[in-house]
Coordinates of C-alpha atoms in Angstrom, one line a residue:
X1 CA 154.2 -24.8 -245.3
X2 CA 158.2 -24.4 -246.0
X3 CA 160.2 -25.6 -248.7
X4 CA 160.5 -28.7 -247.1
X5 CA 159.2 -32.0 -248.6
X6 CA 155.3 -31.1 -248.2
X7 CA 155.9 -28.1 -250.0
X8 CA 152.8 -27.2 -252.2
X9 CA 153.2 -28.1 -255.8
X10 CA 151.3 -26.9 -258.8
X11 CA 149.2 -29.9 -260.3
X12 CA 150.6 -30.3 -263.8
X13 CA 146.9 -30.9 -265.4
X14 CA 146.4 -26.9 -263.8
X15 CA 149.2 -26.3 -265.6
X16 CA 148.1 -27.6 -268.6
X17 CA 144.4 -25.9 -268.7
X18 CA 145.6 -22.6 -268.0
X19 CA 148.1 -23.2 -271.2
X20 CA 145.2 -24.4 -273.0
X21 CA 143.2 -21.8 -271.9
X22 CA 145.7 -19.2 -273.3
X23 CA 145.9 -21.1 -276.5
X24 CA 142.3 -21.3 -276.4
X25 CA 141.8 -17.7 -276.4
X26 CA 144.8 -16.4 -278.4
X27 CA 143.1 -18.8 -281.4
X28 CA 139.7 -17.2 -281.1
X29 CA 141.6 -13.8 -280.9
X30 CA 143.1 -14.7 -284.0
X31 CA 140.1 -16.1 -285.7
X32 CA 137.7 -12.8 -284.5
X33 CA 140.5 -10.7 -286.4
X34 CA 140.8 -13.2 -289.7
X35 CA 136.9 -13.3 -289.7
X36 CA 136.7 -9.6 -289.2
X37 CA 139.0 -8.6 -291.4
X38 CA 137.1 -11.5 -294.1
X39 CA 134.2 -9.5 -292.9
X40 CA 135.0 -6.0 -294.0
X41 CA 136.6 -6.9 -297.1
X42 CA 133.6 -8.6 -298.5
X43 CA 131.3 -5.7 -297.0
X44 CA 133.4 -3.7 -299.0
X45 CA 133.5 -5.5 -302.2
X46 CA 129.6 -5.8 -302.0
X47 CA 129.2 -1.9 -301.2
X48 CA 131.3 -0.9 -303.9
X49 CA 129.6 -3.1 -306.4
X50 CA 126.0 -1.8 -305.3
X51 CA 128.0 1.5 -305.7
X52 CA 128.5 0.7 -309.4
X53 CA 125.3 -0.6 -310.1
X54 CA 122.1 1.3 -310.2
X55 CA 118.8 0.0 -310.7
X56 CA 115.4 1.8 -311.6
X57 CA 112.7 0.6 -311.7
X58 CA 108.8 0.8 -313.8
X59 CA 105.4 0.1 -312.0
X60 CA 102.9 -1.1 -314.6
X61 CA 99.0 -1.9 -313.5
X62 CA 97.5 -4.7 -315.7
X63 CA 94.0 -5.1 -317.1
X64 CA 92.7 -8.4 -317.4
X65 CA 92.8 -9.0 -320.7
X66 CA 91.3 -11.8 -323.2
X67 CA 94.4 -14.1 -324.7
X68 CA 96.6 -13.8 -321.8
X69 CA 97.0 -15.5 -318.5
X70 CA 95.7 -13.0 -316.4
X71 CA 92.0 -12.4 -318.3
X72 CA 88.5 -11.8 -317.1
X73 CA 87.7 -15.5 -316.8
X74 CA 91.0 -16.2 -314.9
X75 CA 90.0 -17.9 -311.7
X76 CA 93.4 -18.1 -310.0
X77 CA 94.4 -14.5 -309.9
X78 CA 98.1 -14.5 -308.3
X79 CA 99.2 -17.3 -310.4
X80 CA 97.8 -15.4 -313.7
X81 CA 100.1 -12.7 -312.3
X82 CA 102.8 -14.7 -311.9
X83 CA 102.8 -16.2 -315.0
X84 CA 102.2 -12.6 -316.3
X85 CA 105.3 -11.4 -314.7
X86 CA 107.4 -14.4 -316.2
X87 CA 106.1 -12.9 -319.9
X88 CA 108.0 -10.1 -319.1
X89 CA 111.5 -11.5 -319.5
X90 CA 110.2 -13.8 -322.9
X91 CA 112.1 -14.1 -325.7
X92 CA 109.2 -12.3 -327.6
X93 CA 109.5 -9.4 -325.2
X94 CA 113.5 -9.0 -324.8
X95 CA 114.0 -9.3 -328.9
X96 CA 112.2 -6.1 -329.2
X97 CA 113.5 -4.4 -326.3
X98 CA 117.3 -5.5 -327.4
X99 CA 116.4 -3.8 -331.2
X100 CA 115.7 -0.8 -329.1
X101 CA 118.0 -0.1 -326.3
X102 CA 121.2 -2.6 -328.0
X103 CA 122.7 -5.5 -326.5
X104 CA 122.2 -8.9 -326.2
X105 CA 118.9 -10.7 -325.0
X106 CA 120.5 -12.4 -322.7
X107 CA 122.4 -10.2 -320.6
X108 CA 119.0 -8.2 -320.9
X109 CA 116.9 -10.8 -319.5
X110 CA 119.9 -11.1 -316.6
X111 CA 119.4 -8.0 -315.8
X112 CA 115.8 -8.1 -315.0
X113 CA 113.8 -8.9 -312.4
X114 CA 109.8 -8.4 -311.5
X115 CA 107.7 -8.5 -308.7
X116 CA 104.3 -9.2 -307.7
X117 CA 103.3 -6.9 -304.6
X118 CA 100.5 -9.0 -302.8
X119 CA 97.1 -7.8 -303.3
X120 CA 97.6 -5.7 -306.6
X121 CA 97.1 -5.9 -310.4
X122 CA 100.8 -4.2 -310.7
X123 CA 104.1 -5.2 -311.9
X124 CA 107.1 -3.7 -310.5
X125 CA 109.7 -4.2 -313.4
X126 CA 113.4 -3.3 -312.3
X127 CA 116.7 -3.0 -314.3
X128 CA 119.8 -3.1 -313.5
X129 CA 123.2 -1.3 -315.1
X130 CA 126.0 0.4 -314.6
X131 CA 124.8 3.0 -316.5
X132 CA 122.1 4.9 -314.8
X133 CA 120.5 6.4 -317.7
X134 CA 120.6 2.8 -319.2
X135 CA 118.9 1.3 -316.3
X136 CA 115.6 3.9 -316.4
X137 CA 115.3 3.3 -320.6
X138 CA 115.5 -0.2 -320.6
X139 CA 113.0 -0.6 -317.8
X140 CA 110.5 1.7 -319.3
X141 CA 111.2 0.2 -322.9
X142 CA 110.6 -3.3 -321.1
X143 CA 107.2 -2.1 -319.7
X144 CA 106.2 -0.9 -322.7
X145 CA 106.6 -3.3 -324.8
X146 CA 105.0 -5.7 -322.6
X147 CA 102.0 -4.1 -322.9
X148 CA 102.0 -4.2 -326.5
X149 CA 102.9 -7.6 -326.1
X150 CA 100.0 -8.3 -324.0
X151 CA 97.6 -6.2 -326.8
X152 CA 98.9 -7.7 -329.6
X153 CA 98.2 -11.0 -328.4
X154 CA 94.4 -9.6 -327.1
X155 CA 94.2 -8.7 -331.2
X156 CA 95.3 -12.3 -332.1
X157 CA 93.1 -14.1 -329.9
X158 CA 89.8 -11.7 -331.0
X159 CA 91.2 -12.0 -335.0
X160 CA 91.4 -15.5 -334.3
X161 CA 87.7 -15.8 -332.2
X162 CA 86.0 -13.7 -334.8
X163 CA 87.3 -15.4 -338.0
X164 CA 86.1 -18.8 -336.4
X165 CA 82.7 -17.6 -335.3
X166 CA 81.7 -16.4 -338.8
X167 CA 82.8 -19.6 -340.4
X168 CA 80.4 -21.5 -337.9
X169 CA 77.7 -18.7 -338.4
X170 CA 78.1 -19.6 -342.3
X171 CA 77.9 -23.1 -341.5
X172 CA 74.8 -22.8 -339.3
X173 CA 72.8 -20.3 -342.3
X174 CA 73.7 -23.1 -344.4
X175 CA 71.8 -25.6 -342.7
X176 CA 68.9 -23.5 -341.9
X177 CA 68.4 -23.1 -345.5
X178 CA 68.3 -26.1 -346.2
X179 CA 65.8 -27.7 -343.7
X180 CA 63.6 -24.2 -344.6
X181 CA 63.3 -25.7 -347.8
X182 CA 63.1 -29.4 -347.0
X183 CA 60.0 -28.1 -344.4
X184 CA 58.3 -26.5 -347.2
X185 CA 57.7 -29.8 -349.4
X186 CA 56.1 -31.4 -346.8
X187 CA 52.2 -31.3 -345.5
X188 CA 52.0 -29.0 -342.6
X189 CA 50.5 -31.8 -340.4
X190 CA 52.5 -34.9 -341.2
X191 CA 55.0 -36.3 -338.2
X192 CA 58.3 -35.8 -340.5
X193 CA 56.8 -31.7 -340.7
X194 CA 56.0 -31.6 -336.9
X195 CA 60.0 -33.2 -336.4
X196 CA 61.9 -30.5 -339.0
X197 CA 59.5 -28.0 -337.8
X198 CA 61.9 -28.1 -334.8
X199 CA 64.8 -28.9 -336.3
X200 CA 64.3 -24.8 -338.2
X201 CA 63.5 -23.7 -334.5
X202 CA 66.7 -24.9 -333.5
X203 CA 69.0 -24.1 -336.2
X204 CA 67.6 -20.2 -335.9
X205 CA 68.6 -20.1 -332.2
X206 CA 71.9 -21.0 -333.0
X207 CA 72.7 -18.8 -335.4
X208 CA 71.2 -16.4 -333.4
X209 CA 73.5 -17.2 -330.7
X210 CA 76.6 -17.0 -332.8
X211 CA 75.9 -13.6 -334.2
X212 CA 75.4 -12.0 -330.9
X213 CA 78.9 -13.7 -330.2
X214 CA 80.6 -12.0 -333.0
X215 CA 79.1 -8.7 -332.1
X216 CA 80.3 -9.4 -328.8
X217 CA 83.5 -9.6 -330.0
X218 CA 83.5 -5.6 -331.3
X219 CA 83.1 -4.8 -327.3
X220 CA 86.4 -6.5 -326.4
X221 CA 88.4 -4.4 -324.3
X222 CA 92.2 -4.2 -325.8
X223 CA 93.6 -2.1 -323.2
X224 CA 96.6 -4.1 -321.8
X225 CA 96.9 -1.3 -318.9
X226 CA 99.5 1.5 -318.6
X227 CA 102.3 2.3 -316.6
X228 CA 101.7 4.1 -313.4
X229 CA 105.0 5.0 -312.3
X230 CA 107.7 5.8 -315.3
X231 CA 110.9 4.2 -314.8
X232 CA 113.3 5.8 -312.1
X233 CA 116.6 5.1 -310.3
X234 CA 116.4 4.4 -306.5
X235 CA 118.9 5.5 -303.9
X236 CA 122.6 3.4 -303.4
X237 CA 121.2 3.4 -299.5
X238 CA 123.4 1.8 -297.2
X239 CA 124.9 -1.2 -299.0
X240 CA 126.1 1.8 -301.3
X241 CA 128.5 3.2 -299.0
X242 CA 131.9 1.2 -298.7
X243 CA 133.1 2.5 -295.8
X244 CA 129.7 1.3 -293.7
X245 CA 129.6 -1.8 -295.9
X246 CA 133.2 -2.9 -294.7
X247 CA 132.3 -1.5 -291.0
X248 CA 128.9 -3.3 -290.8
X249 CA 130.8 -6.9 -292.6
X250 CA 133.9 -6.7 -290.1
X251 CA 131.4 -6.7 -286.9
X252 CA 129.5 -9.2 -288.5
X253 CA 132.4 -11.7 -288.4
X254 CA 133.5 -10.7 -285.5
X255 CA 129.9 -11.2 -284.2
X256 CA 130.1 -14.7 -285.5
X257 CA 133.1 -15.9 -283.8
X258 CA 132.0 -14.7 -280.3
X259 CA 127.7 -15.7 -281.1
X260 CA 129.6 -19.7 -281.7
X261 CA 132.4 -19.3 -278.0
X262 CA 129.0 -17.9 -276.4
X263 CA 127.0 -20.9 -277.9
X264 CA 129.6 -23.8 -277.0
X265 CA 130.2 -22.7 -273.6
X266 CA 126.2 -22.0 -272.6
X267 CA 125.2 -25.2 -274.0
X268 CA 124.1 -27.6 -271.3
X269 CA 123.9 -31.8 -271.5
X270 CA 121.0 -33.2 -272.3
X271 CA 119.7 -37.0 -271.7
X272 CA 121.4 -39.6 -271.2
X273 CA 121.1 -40.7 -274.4
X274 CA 122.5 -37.5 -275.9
X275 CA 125.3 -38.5 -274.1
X276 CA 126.1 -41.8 -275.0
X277 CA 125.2 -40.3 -278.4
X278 CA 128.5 -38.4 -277.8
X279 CA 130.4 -40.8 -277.5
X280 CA 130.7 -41.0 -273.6
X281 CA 130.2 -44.1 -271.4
X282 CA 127.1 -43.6 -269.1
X283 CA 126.8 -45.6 -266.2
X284 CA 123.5 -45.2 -265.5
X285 CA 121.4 -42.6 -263.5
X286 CA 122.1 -41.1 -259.8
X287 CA 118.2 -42.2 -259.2
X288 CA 119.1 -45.8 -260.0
X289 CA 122.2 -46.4 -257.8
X290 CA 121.2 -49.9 -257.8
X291 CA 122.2 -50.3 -261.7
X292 CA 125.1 -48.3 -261.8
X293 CA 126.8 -50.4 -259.0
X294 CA 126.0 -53.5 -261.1
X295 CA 128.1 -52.3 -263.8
X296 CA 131.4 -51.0 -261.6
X297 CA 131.4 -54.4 -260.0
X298 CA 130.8 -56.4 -263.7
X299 CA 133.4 -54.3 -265.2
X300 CA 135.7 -54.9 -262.0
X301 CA 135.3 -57.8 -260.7
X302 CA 138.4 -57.8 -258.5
X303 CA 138.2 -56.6 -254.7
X304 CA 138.9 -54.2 -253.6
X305 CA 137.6 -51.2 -255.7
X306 CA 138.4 -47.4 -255.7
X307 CA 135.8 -45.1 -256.8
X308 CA 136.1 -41.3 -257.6
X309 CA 133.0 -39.3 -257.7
X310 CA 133.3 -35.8 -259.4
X311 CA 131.9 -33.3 -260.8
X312 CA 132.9 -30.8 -263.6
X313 CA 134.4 -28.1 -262.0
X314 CA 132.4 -25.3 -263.6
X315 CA 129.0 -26.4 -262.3
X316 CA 129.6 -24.4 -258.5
X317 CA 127.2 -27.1 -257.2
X318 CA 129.9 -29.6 -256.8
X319 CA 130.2 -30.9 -253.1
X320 CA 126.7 -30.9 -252.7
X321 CA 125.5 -32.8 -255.7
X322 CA 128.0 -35.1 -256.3
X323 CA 127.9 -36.6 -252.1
X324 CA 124.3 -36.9 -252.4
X325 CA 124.7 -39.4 -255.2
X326 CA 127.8 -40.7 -253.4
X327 CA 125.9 -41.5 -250.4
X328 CA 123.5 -43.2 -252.6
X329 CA 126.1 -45.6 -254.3
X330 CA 128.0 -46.4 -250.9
X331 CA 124.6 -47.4 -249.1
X332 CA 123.7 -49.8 -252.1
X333 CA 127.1 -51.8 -252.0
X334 CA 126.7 -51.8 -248.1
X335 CA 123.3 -53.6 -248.7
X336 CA 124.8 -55.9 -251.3
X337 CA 127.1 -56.8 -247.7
X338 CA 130.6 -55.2 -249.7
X339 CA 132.3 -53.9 -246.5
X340 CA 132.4 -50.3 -247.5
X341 CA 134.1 -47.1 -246.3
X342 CA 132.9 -43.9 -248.2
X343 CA 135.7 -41.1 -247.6
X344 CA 134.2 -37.2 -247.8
X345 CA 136.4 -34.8 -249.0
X346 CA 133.6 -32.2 -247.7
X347 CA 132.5 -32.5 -243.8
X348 CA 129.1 -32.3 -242.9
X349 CA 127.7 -29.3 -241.6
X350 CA 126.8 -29.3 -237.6
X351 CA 123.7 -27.2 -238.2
X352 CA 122.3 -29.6 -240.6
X353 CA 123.7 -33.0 -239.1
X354 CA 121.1 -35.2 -237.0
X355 CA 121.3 -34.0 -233.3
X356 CA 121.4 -37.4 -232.1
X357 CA 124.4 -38.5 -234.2
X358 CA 127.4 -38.7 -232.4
X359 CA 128.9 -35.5 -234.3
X360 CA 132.7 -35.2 -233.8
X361 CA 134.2 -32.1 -234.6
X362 CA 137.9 -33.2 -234.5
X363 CA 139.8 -35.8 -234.9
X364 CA 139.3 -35.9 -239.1
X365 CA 140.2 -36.9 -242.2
X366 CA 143.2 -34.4 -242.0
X367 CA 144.2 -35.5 -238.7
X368 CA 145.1 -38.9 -239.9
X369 CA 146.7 -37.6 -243.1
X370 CA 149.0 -35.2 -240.9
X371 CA 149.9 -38.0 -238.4
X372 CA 148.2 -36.8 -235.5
X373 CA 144.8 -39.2 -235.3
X374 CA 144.5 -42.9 -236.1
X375 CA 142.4 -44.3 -238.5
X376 CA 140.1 -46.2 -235.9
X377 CA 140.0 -42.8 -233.9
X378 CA 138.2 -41.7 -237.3
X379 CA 136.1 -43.7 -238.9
X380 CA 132.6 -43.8 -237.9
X381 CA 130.1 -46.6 -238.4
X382 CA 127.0 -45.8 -240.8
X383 CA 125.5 -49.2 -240.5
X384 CA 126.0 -52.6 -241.6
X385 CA 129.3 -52.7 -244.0
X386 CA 129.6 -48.7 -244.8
X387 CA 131.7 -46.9 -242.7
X388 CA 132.3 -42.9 -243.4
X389 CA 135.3 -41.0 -242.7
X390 CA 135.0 -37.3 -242.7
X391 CA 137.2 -34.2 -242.6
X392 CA 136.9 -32.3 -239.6
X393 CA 134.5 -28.6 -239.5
X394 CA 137.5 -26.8 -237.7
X395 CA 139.3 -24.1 -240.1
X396 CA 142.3 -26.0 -241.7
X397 CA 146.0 -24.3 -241.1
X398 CA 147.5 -26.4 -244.0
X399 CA 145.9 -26.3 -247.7
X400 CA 144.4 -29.4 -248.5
X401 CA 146.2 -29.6 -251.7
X402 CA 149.6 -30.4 -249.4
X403 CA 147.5 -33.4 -247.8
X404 CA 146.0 -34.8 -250.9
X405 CA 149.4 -34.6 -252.1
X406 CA 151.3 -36.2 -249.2
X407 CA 152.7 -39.8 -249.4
X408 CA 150.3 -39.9 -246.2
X409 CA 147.3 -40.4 -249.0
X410 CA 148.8 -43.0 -250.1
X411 CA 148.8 -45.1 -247.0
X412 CA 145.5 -43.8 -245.9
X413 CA 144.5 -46.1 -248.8
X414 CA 146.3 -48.8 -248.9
X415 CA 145.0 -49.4 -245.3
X416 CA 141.7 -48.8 -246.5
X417 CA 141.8 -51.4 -249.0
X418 CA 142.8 -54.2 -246.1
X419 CA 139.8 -53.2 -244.5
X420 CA 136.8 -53.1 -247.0
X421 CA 136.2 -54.0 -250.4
X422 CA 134.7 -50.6 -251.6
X423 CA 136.0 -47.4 -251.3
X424 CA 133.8 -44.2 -252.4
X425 CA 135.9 -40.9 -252.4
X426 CA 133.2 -38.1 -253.1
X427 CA 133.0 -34.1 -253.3
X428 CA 136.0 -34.2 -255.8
X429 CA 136.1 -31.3 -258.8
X430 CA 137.3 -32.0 -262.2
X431 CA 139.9 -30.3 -263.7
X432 CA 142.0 -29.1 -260.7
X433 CA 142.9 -30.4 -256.9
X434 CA 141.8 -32.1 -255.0
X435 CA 140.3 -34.3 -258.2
X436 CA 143.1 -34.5 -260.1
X437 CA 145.3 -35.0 -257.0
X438 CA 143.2 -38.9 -256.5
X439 CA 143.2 -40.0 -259.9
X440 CA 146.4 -42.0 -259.3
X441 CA 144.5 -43.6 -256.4
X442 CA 141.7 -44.5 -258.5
X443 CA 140.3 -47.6 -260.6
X444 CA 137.1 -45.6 -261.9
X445 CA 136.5 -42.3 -262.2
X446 CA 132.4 -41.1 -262.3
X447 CA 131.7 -37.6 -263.4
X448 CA 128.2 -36.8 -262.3
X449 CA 126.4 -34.7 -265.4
X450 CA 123.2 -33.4 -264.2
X451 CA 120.6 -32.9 -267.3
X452 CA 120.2 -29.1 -268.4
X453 CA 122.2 -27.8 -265.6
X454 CA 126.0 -28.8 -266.5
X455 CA 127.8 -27.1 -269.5
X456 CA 128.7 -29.5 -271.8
X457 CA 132.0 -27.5 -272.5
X458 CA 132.8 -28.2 -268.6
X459 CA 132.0 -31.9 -269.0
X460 CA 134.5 -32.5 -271.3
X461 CA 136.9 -30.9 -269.4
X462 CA 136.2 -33.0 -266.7
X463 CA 136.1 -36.0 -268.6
X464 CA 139.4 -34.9 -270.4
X465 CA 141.3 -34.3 -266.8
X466 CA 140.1 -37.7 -265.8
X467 CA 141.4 -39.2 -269.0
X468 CA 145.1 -38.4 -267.5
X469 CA 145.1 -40.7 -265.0
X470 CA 145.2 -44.5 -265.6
X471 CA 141.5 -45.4 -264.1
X472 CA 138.4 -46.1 -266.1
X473 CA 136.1 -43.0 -266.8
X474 CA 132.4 -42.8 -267.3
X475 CA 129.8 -40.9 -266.4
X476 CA 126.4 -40.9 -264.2
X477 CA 123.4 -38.9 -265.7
X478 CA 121.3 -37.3 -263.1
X479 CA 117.9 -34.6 -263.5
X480 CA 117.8 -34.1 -260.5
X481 CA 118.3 -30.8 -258.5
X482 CA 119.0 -31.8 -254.3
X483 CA 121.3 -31.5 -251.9
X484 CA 120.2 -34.0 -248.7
X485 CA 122.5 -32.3 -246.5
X486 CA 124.7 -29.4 -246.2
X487 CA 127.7 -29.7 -247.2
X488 CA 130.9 -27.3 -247.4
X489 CA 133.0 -27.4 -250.3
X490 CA 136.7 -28.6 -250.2
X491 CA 139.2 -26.3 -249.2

């Protein structure tokens, strides 16, 4: 059209998302470099300091041995190794190590660490230092001395075993003695001979059993095991390398700020509970229209009532989706006998439209908004109180952005509202025209979120363009996936 007064204008909520769109992305630009650059230098810092450090490390295989944890009665053999490995770093142990190599016990014991590898009798003892010659003697000075440490104790516990065994084998000789000679002054066959007759027998067995304990004792094993694999330094590998560790943390951040955009715009709504969870106000669902009219007419009770029924603009399943539920909602005031009309802003299809419905390609919705059709010329009876008007299925010479924009809307509606009490205005998108466009005509807006099918992120920005205008917003949860008829989207 010219440059007259029903020249096209820009919609200043398009405006507005294409700003924040810009701003949107120049902030993640900016945050993808910070993060980045936050990436590499810590990559760095971490490479370098692997650089400095080295590590080697000492494999020692244990022995069970008597007097420690891990012995040939243990029953629980990882935890005796565990415990085994926690010896390793004991006071006991790092004293002797730190009169050895130097330094203090605890920055030794800092500097240590053990593992268990599953399904073994071994130790893997590693140390690290700056110094790499440092590293390999105190790990092999550690794993030695363990094993002493685990012998000595073996020596302890046998010392200890042995001295206690001959004390009771003393003991037990002593008694014997004496009921050998109180069995000798008594007559062989009298009951109190018969009664320390077994008394001896049992005393004998007893020191019998403790002698063959204490000569047990001399077969002891006091091998605490050896080391299998001397001390040695392993490579820096890649974390060693400061040029790949900067290069690896700066894609990493990077990574991170794209994985959370990729995140918050694929996410999709959930139930309707999730929803009012977030803060929004549901309606109700599109299966129930029934329960969602009883709330528009509670929270409005005065007559008559414009309703705008959108969809987020990002879903591509607009039109269809959102008249289905329309239809729905108009047909339940109609049968609550609310003179209704229900204005689409997407025409019906002729090859899906019933063959015996009086289809009329032109006169249309446009036609009235450009002054050439009337109103009654239009609008087509549904049934009882619901009337439907309908833009023509002939290509369009003027946008429809001019028409929605025309004072001719405007009086469209106000006409409307002296003839029913309901009006439904469907097939709308939100952000953008024609949606934003009718919000001024509006006294509720209902954005139609269908369950794991529209993005979250494209909700809101529905439910943020409908916050601009001055009607009530809420929205209608729906699972369902159906389009009744086929419709064409608004031009």
């Amino acid at each position: 059209m010219g440059d007259g007064p029903c020249h096209e204008h820009e919609g200043s909520w398009e405006v507005a998302m294409r700003a924040s769109q810009r701003t949107g992305a120049v902030t993640a630009l900016l945050l993808a470099l910070l993060l980045g650059v936050l990436g590499a230098a810590f990559g760095w810092t971490v490479s370098e300091r692997a650089q400095r450090t080295h590590s080697a490390t000492a494999v020692v295989l244990l022995t069970p041995l008597e007097g420690n944890p891990f012995n040939p009665d243990a029953r629980e053999g990882v935890l005796s190794l565990e415990t085994e490995a926690r010896l390793v770093t004991s006071d006991a142990v790092s004293r002797v190590v730190a009169a050895e190599t130097g330094g203090e016990i605890t920055s030794l014991q800092s500097s240590v660490s053990v593992e268990v590898p599953p399904n073994t009798q071994l130790l893997r003892i590693t140390v690290e230092d700056e110094d790499e010659a440092r590293a390999v003697v105190v790990a092999d000075s550690f794993a030695a001395e363990f094993l002493d440490y685990r012998a000595t104790r073996t020596k302890a516990a046998v010392f200890d075993r042995r001295a206690h065994l001959r004390e009771e084998v003393r003991t037990a000789r002593g008694e014997l003695a004496g009921l050998t000679r109180q069995q000798r002054r008594l007559e062989p066959d009298s009951a109190e001979r018969i009664l320390v007759d077994q008394q001896v027998s049992a005393a004998a067995v007893q020191v019998s059993q403790l002698q063959s304990e204490l000569a047990a004792l001399g077969y002891v094993s006091e091998d605490p095991g050896q080391v299998v694999t001397p001390a040695q330094v392993a490579a820096p590998g890649l974390l060693g390398r400061p040029f790949l560790g900067a290069a690896v943390g700066g894609v990493l951040g990077v990574a991170v700020v794209l994985g959370t955009l990729v995140l918050r715009r694929g996410r999709t709504v959930g139930s309707a509970l999730d929803l009012t969870t977030a803060g929004h106000d549901v309606l109700g669902h599109a299966d129930a229209p029934d329960g969602v009219r009883a709330r528009l007419l509670l929270a409005h009770p005065d007559r008559p009532l414009t309703l705008l029924l959108a969809e987020p603009s990002g879903t591509g399943q607009a039109a269809p989706l959102a008249a289905a539920f329309a239809d729905d909602l108009a047909t339940a005031f109609a049968r609550a006998h609310l003179t209704t009309v229900h204005v689409r802003l997407a025409p019906v299809a002729p090859q899906e439209a019933d063959p015996d419905a009086d289809v009329r390609v032109a006169p249309g919705l446009e036609e009235v908004l450009l002054g050439k059709a009337d109103i009654d010329e239009v609008l087509h009876t549904e049934r009882e109180c619901l009337a439907t008007l309908t833009p023509t299925t002939e290509p369009l010479r003027e946008p429809w952005g001019d028409l929605l924009a025309s004072p001719a809307l405007g009086n469209l509606l106000a006409d409307l509202r002296e003839r029913a009490e309901i009006i439904v205005i469907s097939a709308a998108t939100l952000p953008g025209a024609p949606g934003e466009l009718l919000l001024a005509h509006a006294d509720h807006v209902l954005v139609r979120a269908v369950g794991r099918s529209t993005r979250a992120r494209d909700l809101d920005l529905a439910l943020e363009a409908a916050a601009a205008g001055p009607a009530a917003v809420g929205v209608v949860h729906d699972v369902r996936r159906r389009a009744p008829r086929a419709e064409v989207v608004a031009r």
